mmCIF file of C-alpha atoms and ligand atoms in Angstrom:
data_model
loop_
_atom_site.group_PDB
_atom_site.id
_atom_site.type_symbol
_atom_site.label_atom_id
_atom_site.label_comp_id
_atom_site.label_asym_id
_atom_site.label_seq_id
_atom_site.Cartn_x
_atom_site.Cartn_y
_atom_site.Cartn_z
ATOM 1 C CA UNK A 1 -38.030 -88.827 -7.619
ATOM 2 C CA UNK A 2 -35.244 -86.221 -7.465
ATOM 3 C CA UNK A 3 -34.938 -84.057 -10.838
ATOM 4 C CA UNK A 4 -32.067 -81.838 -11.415
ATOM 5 C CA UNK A 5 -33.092 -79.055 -14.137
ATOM 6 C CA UNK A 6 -31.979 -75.504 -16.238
ATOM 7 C CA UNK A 7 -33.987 -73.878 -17.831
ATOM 8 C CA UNK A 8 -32.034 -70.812 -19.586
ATOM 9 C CA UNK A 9 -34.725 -69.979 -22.328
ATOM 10 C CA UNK A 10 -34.025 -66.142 -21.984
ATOM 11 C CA UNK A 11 -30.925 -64.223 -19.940
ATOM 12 C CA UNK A 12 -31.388 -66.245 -16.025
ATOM 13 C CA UNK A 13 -28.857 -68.611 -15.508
ATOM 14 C CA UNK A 14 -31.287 -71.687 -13.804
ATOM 15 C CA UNK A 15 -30.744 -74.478 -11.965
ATOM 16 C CA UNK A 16 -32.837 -76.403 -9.475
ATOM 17 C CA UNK A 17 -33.602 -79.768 -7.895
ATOM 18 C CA UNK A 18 -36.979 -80.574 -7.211
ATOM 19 C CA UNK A 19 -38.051 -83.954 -5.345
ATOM 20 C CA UNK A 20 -41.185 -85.434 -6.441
ATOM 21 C CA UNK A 21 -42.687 -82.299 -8.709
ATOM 22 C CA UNK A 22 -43.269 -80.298 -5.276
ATOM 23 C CA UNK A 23 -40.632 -80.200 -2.999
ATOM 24 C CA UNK A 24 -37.895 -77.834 -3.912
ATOM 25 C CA UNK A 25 -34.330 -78.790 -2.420
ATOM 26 C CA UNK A 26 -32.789 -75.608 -3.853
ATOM 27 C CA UNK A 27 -33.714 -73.042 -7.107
ATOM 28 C CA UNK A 28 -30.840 -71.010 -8.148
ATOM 29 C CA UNK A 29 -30.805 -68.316 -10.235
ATOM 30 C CA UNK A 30 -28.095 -66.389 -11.478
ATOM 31 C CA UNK A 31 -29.817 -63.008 -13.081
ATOM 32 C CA UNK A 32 -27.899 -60.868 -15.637
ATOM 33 C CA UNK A 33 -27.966 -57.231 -15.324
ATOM 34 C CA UNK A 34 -25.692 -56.722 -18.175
ATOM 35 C CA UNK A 35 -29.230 -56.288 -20.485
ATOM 36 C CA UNK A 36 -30.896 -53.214 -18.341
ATOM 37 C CA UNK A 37 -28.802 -50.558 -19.912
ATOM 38 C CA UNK A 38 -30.235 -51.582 -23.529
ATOM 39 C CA UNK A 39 -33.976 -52.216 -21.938
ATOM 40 C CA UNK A 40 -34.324 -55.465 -23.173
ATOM 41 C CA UNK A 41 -32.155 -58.581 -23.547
ATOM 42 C CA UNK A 42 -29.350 -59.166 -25.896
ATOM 43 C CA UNK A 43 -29.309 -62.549 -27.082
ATOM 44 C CA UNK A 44 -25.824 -62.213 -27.861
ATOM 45 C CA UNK A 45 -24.891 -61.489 -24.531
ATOM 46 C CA UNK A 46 -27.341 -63.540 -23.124
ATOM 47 C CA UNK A 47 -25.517 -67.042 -24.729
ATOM 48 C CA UNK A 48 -22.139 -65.829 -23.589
ATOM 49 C CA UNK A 49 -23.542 -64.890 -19.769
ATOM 50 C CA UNK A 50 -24.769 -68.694 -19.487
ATOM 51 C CA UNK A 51 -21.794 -70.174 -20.811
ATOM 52 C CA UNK A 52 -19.531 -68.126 -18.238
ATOM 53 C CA UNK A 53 -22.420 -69.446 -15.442
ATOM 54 C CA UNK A 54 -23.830 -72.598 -15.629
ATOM 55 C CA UNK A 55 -20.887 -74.483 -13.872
ATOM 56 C CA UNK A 56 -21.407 -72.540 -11.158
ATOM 57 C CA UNK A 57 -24.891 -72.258 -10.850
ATOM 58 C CA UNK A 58 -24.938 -76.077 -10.911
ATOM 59 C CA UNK A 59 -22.431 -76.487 -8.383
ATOM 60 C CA UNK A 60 -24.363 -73.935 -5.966
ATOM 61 C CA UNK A 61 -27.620 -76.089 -6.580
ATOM 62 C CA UNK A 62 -26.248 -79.229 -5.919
ATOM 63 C CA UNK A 63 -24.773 -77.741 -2.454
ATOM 64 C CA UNK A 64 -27.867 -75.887 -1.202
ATOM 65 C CA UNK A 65 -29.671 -79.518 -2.186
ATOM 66 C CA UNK A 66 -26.787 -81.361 -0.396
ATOM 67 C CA UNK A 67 -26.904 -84.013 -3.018
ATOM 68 C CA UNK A 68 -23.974 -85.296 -5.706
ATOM 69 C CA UNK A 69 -25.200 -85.657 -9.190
ATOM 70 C CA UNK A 70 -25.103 -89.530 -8.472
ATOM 71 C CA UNK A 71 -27.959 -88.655 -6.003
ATOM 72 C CA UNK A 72 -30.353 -87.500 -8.930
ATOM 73 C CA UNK A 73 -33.149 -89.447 -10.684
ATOM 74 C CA UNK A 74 -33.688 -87.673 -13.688
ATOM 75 C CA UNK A 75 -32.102 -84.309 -15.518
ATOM 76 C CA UNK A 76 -34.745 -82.214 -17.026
ATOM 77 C CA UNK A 77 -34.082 -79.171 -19.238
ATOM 78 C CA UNK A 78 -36.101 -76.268 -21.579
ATOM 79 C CA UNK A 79 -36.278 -77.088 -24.766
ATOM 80 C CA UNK A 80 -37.866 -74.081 -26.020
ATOM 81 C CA UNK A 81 -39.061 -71.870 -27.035
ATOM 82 C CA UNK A 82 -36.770 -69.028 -26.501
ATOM 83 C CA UNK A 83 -33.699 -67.455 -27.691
ATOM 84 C CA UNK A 84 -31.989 -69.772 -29.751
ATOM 85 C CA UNK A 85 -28.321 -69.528 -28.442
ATOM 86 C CA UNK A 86 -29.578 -69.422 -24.670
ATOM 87 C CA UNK A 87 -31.565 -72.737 -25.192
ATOM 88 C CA UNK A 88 -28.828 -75.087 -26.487
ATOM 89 C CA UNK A 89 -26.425 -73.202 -23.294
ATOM 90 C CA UNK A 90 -28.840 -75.441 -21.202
ATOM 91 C CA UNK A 91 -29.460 -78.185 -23.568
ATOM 92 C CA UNK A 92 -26.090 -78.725 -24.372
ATOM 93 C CA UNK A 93 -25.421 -79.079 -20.490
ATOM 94 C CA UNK A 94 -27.855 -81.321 -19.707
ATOM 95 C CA UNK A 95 -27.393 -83.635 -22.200
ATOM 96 C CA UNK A 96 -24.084 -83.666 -21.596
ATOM 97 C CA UNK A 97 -24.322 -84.537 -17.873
ATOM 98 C CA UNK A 98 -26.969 -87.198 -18.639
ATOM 99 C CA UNK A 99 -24.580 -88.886 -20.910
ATOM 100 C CA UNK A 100 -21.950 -88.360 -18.429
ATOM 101 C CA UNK A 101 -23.801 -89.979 -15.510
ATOM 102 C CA UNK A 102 -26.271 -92.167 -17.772
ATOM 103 C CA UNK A 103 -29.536 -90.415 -15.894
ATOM 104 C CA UNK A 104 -32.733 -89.743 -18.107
ATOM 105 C CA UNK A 105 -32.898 -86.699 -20.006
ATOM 106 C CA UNK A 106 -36.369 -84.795 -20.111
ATOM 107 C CA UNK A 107 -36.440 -82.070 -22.636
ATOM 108 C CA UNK A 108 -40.003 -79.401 -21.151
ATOM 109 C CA UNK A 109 -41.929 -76.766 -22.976
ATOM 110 C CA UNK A 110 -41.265 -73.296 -21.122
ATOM 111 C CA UNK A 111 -44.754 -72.536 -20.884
ATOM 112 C CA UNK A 112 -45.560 -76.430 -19.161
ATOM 113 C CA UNK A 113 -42.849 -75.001 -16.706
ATOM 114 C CA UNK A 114 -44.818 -71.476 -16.147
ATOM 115 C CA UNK A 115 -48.714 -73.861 -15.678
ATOM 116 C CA UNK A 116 -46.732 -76.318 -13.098
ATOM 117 C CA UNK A 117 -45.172 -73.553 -11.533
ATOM 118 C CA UNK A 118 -48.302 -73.390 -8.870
ATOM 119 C CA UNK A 119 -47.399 -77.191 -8.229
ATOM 120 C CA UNK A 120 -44.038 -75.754 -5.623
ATOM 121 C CA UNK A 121 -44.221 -76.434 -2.468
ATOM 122 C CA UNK A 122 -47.793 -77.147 -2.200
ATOM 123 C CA UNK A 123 -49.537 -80.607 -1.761
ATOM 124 C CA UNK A 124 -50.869 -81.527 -5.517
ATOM 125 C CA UNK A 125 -54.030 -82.183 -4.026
ATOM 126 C CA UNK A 126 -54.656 -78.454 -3.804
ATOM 127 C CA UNK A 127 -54.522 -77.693 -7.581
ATOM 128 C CA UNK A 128 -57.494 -78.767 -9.084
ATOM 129 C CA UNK A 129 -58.581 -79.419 -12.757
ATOM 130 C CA UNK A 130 -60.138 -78.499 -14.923
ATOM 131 C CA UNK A 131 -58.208 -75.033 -14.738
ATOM 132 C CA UNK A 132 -57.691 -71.909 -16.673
ATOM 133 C CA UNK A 133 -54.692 -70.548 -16.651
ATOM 134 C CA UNK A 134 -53.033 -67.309 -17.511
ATOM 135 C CA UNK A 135 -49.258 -67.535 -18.763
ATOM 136 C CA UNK A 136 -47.904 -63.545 -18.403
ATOM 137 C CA UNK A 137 -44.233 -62.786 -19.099
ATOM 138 C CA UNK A 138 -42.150 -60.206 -20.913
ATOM 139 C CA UNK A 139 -42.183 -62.824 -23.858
ATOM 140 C CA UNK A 140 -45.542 -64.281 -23.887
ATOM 141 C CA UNK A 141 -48.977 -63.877 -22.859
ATOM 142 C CA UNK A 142 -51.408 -66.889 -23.223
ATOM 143 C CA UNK A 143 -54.718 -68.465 -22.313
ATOM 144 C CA UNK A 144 -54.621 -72.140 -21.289
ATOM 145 C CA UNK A 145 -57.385 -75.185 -20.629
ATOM 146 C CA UNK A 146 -55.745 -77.644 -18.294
ATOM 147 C CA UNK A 147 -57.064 -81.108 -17.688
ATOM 148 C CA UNK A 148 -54.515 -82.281 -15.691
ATOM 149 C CA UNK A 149 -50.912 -81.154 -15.127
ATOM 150 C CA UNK A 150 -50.175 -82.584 -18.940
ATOM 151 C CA UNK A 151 -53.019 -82.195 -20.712
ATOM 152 C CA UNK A 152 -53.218 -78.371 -22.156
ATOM 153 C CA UNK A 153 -55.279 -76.796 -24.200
ATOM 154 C CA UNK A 154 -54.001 -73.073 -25.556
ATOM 155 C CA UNK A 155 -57.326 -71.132 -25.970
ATOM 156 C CA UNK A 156 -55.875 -67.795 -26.107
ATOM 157 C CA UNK A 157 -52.671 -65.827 -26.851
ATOM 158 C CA UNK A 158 -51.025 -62.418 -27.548
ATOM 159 C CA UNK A 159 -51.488 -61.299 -31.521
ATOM 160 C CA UNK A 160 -48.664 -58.580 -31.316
ATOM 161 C CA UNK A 161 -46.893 -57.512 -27.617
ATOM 162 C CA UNK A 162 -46.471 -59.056 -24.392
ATOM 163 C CA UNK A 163 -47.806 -57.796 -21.639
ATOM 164 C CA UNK A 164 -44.993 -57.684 -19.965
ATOM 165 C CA UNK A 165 -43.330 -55.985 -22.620
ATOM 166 C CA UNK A 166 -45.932 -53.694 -22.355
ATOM 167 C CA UNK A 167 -44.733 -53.150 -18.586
ATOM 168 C CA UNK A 168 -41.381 -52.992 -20.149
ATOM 169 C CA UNK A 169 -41.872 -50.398 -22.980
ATOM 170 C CA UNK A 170 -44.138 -47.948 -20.507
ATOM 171 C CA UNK A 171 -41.263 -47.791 -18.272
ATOM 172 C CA UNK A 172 -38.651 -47.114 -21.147
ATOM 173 C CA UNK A 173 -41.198 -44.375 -22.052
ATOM 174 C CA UNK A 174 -41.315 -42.638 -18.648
ATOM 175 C CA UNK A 175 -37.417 -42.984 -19.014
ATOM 176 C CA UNK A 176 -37.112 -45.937 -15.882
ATOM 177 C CA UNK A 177 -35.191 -48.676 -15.743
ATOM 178 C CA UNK A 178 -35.596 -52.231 -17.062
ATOM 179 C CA UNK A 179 -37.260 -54.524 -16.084
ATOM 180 C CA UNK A 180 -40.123 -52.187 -16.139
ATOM 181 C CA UNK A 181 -42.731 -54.005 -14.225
ATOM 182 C CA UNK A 182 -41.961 -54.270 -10.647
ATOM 183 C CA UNK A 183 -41.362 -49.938 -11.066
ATOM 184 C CA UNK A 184 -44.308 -49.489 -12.672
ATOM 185 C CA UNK A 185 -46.144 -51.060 -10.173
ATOM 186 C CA UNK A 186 -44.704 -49.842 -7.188
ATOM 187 C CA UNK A 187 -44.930 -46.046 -8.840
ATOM 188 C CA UNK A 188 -48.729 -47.381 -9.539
ATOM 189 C CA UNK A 189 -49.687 -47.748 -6.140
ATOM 190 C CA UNK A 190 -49.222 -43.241 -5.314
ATOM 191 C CA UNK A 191 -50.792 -42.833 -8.334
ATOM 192 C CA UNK A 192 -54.424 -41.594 -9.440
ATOM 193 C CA UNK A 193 -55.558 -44.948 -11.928
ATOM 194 C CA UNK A 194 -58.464 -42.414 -13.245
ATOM 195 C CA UNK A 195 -55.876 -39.826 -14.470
ATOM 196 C CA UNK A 196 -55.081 -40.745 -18.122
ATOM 197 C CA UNK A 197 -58.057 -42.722 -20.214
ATOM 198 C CA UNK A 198 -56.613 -45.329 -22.127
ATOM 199 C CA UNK A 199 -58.239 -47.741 -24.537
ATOM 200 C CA UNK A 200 -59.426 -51.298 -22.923
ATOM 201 C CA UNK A 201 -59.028 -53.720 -25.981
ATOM 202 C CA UNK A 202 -60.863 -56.868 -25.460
ATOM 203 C CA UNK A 203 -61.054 -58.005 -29.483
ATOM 204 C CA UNK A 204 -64.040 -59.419 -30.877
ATOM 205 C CA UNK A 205 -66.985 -60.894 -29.099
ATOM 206 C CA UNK A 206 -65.629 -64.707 -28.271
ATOM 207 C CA UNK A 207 -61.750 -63.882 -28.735
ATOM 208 C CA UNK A 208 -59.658 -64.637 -25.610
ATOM 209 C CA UNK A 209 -56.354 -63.448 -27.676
ATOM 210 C CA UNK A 210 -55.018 -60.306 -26.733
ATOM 211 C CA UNK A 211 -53.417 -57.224 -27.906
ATOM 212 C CA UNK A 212 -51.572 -55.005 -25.927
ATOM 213 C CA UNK A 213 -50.033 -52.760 -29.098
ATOM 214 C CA UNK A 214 -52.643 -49.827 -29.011
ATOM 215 C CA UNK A 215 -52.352 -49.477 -25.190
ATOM 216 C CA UNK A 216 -48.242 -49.127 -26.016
ATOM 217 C CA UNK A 217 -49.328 -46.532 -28.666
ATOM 218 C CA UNK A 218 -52.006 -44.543 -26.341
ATOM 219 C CA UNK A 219 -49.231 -44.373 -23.861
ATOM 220 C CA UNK A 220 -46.320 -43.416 -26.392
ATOM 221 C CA UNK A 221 -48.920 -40.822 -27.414
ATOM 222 C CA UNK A 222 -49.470 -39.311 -24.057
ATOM 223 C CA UNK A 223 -45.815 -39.459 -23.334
ATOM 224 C CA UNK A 224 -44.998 -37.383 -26.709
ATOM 225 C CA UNK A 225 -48.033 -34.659 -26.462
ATOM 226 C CA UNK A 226 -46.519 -31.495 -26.065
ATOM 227 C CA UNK A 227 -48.709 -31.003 -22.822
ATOM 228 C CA UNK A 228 -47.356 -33.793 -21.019
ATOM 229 C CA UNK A 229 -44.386 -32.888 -17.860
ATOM 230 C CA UNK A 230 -42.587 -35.781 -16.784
ATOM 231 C CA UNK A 231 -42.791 -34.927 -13.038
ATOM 232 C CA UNK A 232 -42.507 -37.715 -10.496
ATOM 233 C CA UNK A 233 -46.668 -37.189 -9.844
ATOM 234 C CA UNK A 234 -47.680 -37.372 -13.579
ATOM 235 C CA UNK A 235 -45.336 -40.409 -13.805
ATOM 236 C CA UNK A 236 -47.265 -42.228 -11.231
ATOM 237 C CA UNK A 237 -50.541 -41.468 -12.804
ATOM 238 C CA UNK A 238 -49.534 -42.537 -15.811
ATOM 239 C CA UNK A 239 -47.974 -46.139 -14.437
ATOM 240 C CA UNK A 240 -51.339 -45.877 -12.054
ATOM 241 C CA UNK A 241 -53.631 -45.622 -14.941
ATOM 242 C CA UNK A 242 -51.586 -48.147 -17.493
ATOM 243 C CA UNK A 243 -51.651 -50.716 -14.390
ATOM 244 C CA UNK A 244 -55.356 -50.312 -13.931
ATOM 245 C CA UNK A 245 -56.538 -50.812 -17.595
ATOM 246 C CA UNK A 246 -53.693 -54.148 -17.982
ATOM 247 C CA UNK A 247 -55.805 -55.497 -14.907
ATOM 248 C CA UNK A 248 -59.621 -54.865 -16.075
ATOM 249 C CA UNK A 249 -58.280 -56.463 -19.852
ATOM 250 C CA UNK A 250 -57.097 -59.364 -17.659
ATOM 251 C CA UNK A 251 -60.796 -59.562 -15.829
ATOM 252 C CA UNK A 252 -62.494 -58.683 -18.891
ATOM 253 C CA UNK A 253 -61.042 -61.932 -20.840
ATOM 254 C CA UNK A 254 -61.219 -63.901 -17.651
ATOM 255 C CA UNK A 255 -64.965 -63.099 -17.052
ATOM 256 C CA UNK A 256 -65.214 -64.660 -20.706
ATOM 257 C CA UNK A 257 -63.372 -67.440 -21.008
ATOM 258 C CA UNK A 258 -65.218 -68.462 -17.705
ATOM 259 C CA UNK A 259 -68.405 -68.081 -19.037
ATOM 260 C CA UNK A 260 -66.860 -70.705 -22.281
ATOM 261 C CA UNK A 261 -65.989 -72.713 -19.624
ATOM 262 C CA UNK A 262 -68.576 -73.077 -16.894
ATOM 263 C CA UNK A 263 -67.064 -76.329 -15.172
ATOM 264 C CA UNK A 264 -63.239 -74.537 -14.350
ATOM 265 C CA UNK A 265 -62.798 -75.850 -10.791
ATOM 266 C CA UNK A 266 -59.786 -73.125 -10.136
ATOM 267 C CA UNK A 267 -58.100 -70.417 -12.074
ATOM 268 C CA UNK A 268 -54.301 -69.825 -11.891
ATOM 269 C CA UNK A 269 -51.764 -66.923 -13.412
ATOM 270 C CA UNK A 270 -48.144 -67.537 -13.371
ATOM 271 C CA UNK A 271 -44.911 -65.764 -15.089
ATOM 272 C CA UNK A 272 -43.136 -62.496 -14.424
ATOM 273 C CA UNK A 273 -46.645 -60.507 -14.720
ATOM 274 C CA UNK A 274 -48.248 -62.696 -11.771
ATOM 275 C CA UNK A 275 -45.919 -60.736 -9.461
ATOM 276 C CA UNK A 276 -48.230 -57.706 -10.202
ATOM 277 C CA UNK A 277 -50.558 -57.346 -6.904
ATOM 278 C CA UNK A 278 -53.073 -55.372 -8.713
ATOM 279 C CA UNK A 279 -53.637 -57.876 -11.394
ATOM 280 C CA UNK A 280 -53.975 -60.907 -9.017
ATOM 281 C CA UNK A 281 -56.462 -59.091 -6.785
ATOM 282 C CA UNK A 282 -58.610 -57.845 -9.977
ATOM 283 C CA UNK A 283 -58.478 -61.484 -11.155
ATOM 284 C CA UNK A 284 -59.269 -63.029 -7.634
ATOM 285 C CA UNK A 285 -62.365 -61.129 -7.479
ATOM 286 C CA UNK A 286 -63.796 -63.023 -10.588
ATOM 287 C CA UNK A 287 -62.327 -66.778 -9.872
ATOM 288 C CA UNK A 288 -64.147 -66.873 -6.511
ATOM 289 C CA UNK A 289 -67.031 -65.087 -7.545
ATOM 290 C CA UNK A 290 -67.024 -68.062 -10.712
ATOM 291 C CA UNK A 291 -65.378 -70.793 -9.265
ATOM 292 C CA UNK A 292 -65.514 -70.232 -5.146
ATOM 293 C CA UNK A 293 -62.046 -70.482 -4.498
ATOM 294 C CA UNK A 294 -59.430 -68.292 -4.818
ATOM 295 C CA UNK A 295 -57.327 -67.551 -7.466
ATOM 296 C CA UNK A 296 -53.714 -69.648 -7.262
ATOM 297 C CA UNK A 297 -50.619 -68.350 -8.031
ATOM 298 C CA UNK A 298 -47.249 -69.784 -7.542
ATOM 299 C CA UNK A 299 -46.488 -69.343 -3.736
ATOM 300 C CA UNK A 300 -43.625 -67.250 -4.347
ATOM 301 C CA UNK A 301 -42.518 -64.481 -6.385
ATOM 302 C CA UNK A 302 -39.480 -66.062 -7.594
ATOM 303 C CA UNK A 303 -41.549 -69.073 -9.245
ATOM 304 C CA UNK A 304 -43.270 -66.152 -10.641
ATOM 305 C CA UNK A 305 -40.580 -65.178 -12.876
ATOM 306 C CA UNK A 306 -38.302 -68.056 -14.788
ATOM 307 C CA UNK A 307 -37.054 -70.510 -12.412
ATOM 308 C CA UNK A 308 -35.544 -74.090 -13.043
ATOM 309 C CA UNK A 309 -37.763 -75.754 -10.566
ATOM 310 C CA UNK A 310 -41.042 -75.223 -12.431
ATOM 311 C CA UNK A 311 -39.189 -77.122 -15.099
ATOM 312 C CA UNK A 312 -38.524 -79.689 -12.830
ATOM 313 C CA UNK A 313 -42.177 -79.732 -11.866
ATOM 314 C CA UNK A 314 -42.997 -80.133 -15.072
ATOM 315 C CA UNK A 315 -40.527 -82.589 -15.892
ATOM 316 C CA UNK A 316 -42.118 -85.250 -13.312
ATOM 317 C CA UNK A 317 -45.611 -84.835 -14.598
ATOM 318 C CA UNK A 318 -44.021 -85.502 -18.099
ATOM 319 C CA UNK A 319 -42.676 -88.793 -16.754
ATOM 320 C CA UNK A 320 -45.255 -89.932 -14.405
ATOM 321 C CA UNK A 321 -47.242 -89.858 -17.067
ATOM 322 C CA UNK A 322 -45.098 -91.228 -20.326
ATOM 323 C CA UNK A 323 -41.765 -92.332 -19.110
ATOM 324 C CA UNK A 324 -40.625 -92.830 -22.576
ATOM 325 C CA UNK A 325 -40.515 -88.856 -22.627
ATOM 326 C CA UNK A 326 -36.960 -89.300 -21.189
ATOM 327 C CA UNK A 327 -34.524 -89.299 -23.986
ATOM 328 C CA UNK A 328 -31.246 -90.946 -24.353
ATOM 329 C CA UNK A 329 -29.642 -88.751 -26.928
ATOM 330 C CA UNK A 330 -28.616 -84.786 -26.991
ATOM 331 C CA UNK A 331 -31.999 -82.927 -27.125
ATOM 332 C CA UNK A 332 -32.044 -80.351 -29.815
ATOM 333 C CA UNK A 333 -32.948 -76.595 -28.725
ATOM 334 C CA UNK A 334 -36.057 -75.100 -30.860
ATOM 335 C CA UNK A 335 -36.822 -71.887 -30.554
ATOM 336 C CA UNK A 336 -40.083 -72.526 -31.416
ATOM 337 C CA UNK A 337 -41.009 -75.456 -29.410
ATOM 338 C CA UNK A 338 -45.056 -75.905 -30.071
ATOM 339 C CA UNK A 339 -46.663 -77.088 -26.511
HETATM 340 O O1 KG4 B 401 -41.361 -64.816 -16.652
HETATM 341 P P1 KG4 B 401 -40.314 -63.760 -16.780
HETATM 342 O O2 KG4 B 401 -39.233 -63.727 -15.761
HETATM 343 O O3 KG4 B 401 -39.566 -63.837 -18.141
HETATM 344 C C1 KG4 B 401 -40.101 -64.024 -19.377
HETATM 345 O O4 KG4 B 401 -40.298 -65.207 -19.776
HETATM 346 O O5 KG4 B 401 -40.363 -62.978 -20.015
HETATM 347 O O6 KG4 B 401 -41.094 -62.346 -16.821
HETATM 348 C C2 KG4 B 401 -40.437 -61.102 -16.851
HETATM 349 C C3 KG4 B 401 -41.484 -60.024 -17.111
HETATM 350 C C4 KG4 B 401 -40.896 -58.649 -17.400
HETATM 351 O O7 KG4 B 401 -41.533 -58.098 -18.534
HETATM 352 C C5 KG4 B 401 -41.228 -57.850 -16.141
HETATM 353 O O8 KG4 B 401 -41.382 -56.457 -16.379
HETATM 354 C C6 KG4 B 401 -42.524 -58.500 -15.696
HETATM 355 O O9 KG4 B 401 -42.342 -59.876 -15.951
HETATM 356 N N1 KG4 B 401 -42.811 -58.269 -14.265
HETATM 357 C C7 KG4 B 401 -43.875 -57.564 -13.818
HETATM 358 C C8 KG4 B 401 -43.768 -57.518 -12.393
HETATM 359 N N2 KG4 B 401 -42.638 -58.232 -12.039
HETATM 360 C C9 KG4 B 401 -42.086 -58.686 -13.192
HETATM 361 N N3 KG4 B 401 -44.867 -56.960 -14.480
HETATM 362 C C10 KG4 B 401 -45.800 -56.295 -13.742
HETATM 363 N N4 KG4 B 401 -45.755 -56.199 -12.402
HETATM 364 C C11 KG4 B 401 -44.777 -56.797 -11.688
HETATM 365 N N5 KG4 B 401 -44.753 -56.686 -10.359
HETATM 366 ZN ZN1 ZN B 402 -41.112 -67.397 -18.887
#
């Protein structure tokens, strides 16, 4: 089953055709630097970027999978959550083509996109349930009990920022550029982790939520005492000792929610934050060590970050398993799509 699918929850223009919720014929994404100069995304912008895009994107898809739209099975799309006016860019064109060429529409959750993400070009056979998995983006950070590839259990989220955002705002801090992550870590990795001691907050005893607002204060602290130089070396210690303390809060709440949930067969982390090598090795250590295999994440970094194929992933899990999920009708954007 061939599913052609956006997903443009945020500011990536994303198309992608994905053959049986594995095999990716072609993932296209059309980024848009027009946000970096304000550190963070303009929905605005964002909405009129997509519209100027999609057309194109599509097009380039459809060549790199040398298929016609005819070809396709299915059309899959986000449905949320995200920013409002960037959702119904995708939904609108989706349900427009489906219409068009009378294929089934399948409307996905963003975050069932990010947990099937691991599915791409691997056999299924190699992800095994039940799973834990850690969604970490720039716009959400959550827990998840899988069953199978539809049957998801949030156990844990973010009460106040990101992670990612946390990424974000350091690097805004230390006066870098946006998207923060991938320069915080590679600044990390000449930098001393023990120089600056910054707070590891785990919550109360059971909790696997998160909170990553007093680590963005103990850094905004640091960065505003009067003793602190912004030289290139202090800057590395300082993206060296943020990165180290994000990765034991990670362990920390994986150690737990492992110990809720002695039977996980395999742990996974996917999103933007599952680029991070630090992270991934710190969690590795305690998924073998629990379940004896290694941690999975998706096999490349660009099905780390959003990608239309994971939606397309998820999108054939959807209908293998309910094909009355396909609608008929123009699926509505929500911004606040519940999983
Ligand atoms: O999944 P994604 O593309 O979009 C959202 O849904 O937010 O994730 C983007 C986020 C950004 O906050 C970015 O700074 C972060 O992922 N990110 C990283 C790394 N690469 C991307 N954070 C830490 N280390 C990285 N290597
Ligand atoms: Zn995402």
């Amino acid at each position: 089953m061939k599913i052609l699918a956006f997903e443009t929850s945020c500011d990536d223009t994303c198309v992608a055709v994905v053959e049986n919720g594995t095999r990716v014929l072609a993932n296209i994404r059309q980024a848009q630097g027009e946000h970096n100069q304000y550190h963070g995304v303009v929905p605005e912008i964002a909405a009129r970027l997509h519209a100027e895009h999609w057309r194109g994107v599509l097009d380039q898809a459809l060549k790199e999978a040398d298929l016609k739209i005819e070809d396709i099975d299915a059309i899959a799309v986000t449905q949320g959550p995200g920013l409002q006016t960037s959702l119904l860019n995708g939904t609108t064109a989706a349900s427009f083509l489906s219409l068009l060429y009378q294929k089934p529409l399948i409307p996905v959750h963003h975050i069932h996109g990010h947990l099937c993400s691991v599915f791409l070009e691997r056999e299924i056979s190699e992800i095994q349930y039940p799973c834990l998995t850690l969604t970490v983006s720039g716009g959400h950070t959550s827990f998840y009990r899988c069953e199978s590839p539809t049957q998801i259990t949030q156990i844990g989220q973010t009460l106040d920022d990101a992670a990612g955002e946390a990424f974000d705002k350091t690097a805004k801090m230390l006066g870098l550029d946006y998207p923060g992550g991938p320069i915080v870590s590679k600044l990390a990795e000449e930098g001393d982790d023990q120089a600056y001691k910054l707070p590891l907050i785990v919550m109360a005893k059971a909790s696997l939520d998160f909170s990553f607002s007093g680590l963005k204060a103990a850094v905004y602290r640091i960065v505003h005492d009067e003793n602190f130089k912004k030289t290139p070396s202090e800057i590395k210690n300082l993206c060296a000792s943020f990165q180290s303390i994000t990765a034991k809060t990670f362990q920390k709440k994986l150690q737990r929610a492992l110990d809720q949930y002695p039977d996980t067969a395999q742990v996974h982390f996917v999103g933007g934050v599952s680029a991070n090598t630090r992270i991934r090795e710190a969690l590795d250590v305690v998924a073998r060590a629990h379940c004896d295999a290694p941690l999975q994440v998706p096999i490349d970094m660009s099905y780390c970050t959003d990608n239309a194929a994971m939606i397309a992933s998820a999108a054939y899990f959807n209908y293998q398993e309910n094909p009355a999920c396909a609608k008929t009708q123009f699926i509505d954007a929500d911004s606040r799509l519940k999983i």
